[in-house]
Short mmCIF file of C-alpha atoms in Angstrom, two decimals:
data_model
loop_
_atom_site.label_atom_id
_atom_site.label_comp_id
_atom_site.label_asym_id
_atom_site.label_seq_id
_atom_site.Cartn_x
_atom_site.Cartn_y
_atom_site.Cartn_z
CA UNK A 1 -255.26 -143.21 -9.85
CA UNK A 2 -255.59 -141.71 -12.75
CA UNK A 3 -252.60 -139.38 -14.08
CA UNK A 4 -252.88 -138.07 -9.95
CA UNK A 5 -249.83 -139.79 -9.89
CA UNK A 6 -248.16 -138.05 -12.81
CA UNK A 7 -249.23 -134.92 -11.22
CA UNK A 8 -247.72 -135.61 -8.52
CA UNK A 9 -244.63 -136.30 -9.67
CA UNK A 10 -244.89 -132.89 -12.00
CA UNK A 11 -245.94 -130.87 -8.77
CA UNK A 12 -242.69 -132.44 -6.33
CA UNK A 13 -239.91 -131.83 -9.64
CA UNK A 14 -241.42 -127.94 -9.64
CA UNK A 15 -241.65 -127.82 -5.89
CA UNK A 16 -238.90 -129.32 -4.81
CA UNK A 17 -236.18 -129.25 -7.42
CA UNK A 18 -236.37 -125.31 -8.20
CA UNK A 19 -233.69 -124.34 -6.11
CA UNK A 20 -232.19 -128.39 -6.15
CA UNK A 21 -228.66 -129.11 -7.40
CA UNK A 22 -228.51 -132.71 -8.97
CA UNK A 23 -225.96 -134.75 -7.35
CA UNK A 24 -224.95 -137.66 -9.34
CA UNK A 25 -223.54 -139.53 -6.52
CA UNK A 26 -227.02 -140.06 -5.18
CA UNK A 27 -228.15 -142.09 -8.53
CA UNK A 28 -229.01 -145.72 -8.11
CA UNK A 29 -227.49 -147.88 -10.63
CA UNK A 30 -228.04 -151.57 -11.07
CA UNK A 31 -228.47 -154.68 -13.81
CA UNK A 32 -232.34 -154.25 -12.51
CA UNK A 33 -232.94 -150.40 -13.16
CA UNK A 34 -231.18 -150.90 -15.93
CA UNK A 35 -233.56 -153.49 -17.36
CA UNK A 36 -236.66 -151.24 -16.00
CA UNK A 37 -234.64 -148.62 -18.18
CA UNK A 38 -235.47 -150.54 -21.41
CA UNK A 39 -239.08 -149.53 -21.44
CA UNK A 40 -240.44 -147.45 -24.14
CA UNK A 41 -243.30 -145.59 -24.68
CA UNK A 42 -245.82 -144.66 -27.28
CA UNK A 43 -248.14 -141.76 -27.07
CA UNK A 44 -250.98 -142.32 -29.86
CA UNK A 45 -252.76 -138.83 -28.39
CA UNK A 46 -251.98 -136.26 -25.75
CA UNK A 47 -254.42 -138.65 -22.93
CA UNK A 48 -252.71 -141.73 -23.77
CA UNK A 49 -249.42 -143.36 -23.24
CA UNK A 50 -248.79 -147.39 -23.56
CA UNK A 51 -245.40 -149.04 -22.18
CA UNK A 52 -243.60 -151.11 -25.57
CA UNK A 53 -241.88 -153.95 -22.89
CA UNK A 54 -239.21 -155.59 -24.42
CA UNK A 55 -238.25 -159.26 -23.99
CA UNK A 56 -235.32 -158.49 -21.25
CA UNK A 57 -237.97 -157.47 -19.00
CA UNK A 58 -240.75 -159.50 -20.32
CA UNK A 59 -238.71 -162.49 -18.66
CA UNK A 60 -238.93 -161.19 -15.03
CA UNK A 61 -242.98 -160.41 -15.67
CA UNK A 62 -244.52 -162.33 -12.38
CA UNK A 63 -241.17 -163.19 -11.00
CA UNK A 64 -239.32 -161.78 -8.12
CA UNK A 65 -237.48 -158.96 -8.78
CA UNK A 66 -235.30 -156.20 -6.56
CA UNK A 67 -234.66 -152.52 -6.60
CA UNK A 68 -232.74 -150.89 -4.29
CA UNK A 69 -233.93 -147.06 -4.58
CA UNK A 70 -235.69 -144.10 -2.45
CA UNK A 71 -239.45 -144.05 -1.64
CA UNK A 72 -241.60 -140.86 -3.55
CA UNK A 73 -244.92 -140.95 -1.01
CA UNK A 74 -248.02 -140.44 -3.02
CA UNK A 75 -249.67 -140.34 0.33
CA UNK A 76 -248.68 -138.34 3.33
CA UNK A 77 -247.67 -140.35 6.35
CA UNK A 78 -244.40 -141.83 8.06
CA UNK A 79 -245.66 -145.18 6.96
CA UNK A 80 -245.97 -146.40 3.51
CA UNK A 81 -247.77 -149.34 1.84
CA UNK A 82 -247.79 -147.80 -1.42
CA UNK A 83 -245.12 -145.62 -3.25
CA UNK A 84 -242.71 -144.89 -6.04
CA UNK A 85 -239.38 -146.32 -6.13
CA UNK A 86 -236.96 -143.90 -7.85
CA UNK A 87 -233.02 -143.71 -8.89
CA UNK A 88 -232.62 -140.33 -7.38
CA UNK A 89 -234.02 -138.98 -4.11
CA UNK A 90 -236.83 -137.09 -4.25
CA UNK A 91 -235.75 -133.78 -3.51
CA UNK A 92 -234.00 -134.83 -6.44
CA UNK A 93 -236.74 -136.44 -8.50
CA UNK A 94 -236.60 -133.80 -11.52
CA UNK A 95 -233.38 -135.34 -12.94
CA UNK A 96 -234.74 -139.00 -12.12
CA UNK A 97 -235.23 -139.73 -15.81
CA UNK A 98 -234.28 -139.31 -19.52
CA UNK A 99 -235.95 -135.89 -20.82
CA UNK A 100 -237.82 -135.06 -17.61
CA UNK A 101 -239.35 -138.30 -17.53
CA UNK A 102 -238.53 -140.29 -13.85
CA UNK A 103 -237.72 -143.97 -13.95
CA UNK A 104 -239.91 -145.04 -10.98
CA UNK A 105 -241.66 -148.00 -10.29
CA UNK A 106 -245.02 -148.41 -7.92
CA UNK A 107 -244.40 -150.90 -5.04
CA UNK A 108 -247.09 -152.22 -3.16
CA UNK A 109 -246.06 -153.66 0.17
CA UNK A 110 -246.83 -156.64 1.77
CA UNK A 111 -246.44 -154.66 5.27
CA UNK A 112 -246.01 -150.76 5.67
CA UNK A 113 -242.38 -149.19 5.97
CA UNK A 114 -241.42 -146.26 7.63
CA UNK A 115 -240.69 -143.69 5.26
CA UNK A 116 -236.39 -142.98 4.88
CA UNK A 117 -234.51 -140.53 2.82
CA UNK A 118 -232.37 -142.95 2.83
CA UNK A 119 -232.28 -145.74 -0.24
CA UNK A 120 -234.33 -148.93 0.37
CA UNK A 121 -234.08 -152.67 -1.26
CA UNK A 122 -237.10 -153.90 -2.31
CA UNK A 123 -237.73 -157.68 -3.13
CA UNK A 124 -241.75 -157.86 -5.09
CA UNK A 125 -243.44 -159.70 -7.85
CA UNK A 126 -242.92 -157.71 -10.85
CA UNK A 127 -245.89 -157.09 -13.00
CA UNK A 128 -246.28 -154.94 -16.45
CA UNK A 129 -249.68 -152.76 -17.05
CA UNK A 130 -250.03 -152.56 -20.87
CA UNK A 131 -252.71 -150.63 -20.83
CA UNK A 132 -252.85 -146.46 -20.69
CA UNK A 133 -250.21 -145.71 -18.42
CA UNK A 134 -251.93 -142.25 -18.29
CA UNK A 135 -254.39 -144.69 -15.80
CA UNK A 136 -251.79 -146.40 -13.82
CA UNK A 137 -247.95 -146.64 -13.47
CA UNK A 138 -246.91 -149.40 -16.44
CA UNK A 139 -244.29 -151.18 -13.99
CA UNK A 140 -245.12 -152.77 -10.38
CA UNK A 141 -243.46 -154.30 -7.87
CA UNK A 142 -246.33 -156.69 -5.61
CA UNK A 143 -246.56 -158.29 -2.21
CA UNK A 144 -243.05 -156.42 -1.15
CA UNK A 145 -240.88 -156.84 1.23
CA UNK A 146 -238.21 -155.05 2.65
CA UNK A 147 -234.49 -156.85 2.00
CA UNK A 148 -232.47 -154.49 3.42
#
């Protein structure tokens, strides 16, 4: 995947967010985002970035876990296996994060979904990347399935 995903999500906040108004009604907020919100980063050169997970989130590593939030396609398609979960929609996505960065989270599901503006509750196996996250997204939600 390499950074492809990180361009992506650079392309869609230019794209789509130029003429966007950020509506803070739409932001997800939960005890779970919250705790994905705890994750630092370090960047020891411009090509690398490595997640510093703290021990809240640390706890839930290979444990369910659920997110309620709106699907970012990396692939075109109605149905999705594999996507970014995000706090804001993604017409939207620009303002997702602190300083331009997005909270989002991969999800890999257990069975496509139909792609939705709408949000979506997700129910995976959470597992932390600690390598470059330049490579591949540093959170992950496994084997999902749709709760809601």
């Amino acid at each position: 995947m390499k950074k492809i995903f990180y361009l992506l999500l650079v392309f869609l906040g230019i794209g789509i967010t130029a003429n966007a108004q950020h509506n803070p009604d739409d932001l997800i907020s939960s005890d779970n985002w919250n705790i994905i919100g705890t994750v630092d980063f370090r960047t020891p050169k411009e090509t690398e970035m490595y997640a510093i997970f703290g021990s809240e989130i640390k706890k839930h590593e290979n444990k369910p876990f659920e997110l309620e939030g709106y699907i970012v396609p990396i692939k075109d398609g109605m149905q999705q296996t594999k996507f970014m979960l995000a706090t804001l929609p993604i017409n939207q996505c620009f303002y997702c994060g602190k300083d331009g960065i997005p909270i989002m989270v991969m999800v890999e599901m257990a069975k496509p979904i139909k792609f939705t503006y709408q949000t979506v509750k997700i129910k995976g196996n959470l597992k932390l990347f600690t390598g470059n996250s330049m490579d591949n997204p540093p959170i992950t939600l496994t084997n999902s399935v749709l709760v809601n």
